[in-house]
CSV table of C-alpha atoms in Angstrom, one decimal:
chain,number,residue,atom,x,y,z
V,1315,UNK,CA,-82.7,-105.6,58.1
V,1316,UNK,CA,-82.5,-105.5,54.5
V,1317,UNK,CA,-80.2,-102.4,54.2
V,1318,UNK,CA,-77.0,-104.5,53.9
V,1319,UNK,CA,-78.0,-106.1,51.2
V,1320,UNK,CA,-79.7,-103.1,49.4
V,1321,UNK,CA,-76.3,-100.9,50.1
V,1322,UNK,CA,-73.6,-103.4,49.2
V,1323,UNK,CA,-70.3,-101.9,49.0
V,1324,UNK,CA,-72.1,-98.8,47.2
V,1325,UNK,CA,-72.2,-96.8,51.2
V,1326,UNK,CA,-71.0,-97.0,54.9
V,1327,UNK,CA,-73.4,-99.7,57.2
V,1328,UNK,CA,-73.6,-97.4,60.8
V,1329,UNK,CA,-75.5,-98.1,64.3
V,1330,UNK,CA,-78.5,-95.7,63.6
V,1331,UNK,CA,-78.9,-95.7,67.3
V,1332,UNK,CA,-75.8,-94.1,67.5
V,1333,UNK,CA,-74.9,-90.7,67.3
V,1334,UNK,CA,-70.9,-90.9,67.1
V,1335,UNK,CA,-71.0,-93.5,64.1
V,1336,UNK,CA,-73.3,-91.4,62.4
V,1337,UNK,CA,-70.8,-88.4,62.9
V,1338,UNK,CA,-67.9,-90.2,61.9
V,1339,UNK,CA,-69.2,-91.7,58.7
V,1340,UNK,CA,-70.2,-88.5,57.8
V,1341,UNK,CA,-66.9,-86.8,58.4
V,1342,UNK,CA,-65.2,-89.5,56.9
V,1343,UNK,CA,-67.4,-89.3,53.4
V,1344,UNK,CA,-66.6,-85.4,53.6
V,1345,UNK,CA,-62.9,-85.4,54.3
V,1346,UNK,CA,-62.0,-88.3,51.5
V,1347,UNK,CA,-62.7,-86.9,48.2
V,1348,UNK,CA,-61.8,-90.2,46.6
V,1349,UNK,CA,-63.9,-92.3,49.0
V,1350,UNK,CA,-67.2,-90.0,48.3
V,1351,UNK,CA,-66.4,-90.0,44.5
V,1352,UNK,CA,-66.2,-94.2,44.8
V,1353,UNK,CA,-69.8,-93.9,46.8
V,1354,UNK,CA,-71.2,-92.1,44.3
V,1355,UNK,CA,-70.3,-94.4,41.4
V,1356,UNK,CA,-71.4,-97.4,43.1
V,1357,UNK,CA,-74.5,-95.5,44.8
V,1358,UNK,CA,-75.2,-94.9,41.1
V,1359,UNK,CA,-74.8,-98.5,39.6
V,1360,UNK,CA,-76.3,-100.0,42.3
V,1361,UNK,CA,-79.5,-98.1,41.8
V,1362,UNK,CA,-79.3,-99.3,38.3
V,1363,UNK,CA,-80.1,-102.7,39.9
V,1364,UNK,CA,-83.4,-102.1,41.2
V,1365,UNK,CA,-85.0,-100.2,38.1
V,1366,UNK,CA,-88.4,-100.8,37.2
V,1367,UNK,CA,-87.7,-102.6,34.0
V,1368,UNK,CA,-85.4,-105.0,35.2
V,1369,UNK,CA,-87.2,-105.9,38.1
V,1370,UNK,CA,-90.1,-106.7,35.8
V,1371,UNK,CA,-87.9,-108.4,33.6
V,1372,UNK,CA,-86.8,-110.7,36.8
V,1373,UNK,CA,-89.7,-110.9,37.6
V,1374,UNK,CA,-91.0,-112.3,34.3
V,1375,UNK,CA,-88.1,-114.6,34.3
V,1376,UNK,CA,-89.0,-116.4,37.5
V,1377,UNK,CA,-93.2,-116.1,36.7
V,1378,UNK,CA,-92.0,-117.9,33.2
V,1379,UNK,CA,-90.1,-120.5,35.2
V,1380,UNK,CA,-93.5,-121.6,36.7
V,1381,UNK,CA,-96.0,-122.2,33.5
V,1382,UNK,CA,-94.6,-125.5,32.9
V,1383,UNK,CA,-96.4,-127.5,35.8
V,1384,UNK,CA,-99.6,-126.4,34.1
V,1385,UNK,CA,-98.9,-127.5,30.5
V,1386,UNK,CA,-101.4,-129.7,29.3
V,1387,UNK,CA,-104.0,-129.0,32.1
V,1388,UNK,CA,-105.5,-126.1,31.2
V,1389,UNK,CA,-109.0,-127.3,32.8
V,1390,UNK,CA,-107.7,-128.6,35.8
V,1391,UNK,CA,-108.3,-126.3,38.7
V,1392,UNK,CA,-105.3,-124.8,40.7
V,1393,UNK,CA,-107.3,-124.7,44.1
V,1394,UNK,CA,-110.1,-127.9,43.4
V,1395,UNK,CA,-113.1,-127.5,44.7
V,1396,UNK,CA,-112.9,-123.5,45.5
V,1397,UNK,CA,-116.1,-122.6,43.0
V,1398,UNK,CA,-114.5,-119.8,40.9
V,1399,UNK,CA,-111.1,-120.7,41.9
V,1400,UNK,CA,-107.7,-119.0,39.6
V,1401,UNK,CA,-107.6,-121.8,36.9
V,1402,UNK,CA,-104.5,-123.1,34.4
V,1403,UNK,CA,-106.5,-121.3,31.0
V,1404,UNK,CA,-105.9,-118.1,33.3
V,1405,UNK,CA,-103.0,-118.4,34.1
V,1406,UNK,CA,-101.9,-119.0,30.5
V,1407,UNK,CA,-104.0,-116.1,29.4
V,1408,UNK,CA,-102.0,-114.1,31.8
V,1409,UNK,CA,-98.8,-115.6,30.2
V,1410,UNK,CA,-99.5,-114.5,27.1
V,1411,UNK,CA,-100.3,-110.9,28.4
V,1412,UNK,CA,-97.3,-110.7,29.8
V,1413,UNK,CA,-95.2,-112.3,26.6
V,1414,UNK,CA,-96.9,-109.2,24.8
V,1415,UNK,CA,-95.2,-106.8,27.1
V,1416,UNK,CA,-91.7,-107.7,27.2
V,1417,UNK,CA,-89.6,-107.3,24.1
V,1418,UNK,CA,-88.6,-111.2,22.9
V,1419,UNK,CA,-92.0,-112.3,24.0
V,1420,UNK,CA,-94.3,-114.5,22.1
């Protein structure tokens, strides 16, 4: 499951299959002021990480990271002999849609 990761330290991990853990974390949360306050913060900041602007922004990153292969081949088919298959002068048209999206773009 993913909900390790996507919680970090920012929650409590519990058995969902079990009744008493879920009862205790709860308690716990409820009775520790200082604990619940910390959750919240990090809750907070942690959502911060999957907004939609930096994921896009990642995302950007890593689509930039693969428009070098295709430099200087522009007529070269990505998937040869496909008919209309997704070719290089698309993809760099779609590069340059997304450069004009993002702030620091071309």
């Amino acid at each position: 499951s993913c909900i390790p990761e996507i919680i970090s330290e920012a929650g409590l991990l519990i058995d969902p299959n079990s009744t008493s853990e879920m009862a205790n974390a709860v308690r716990k949360v409820l009775q520790d002021p200082v604990l619940k306050k910390g959750f919240i913060d990090k809750g907070l900041k942690r959502a911060r990480d999957f907004e939609t602007e930096k994921i896009a922004q990642e995302m950007y990153g890593f689509l930039k990271t693969l428009e070098s292969p295709f430099d200087g081949m522009r007529q070269r088919p990505l998937v040869p002999n496909k008919g209309d298959a997704l070719r290089n002068d698309h993809i760099a048209d779609l590069f340059a849609k997304i450069d004009g999206n993002f702030p620091g773009g071309k």
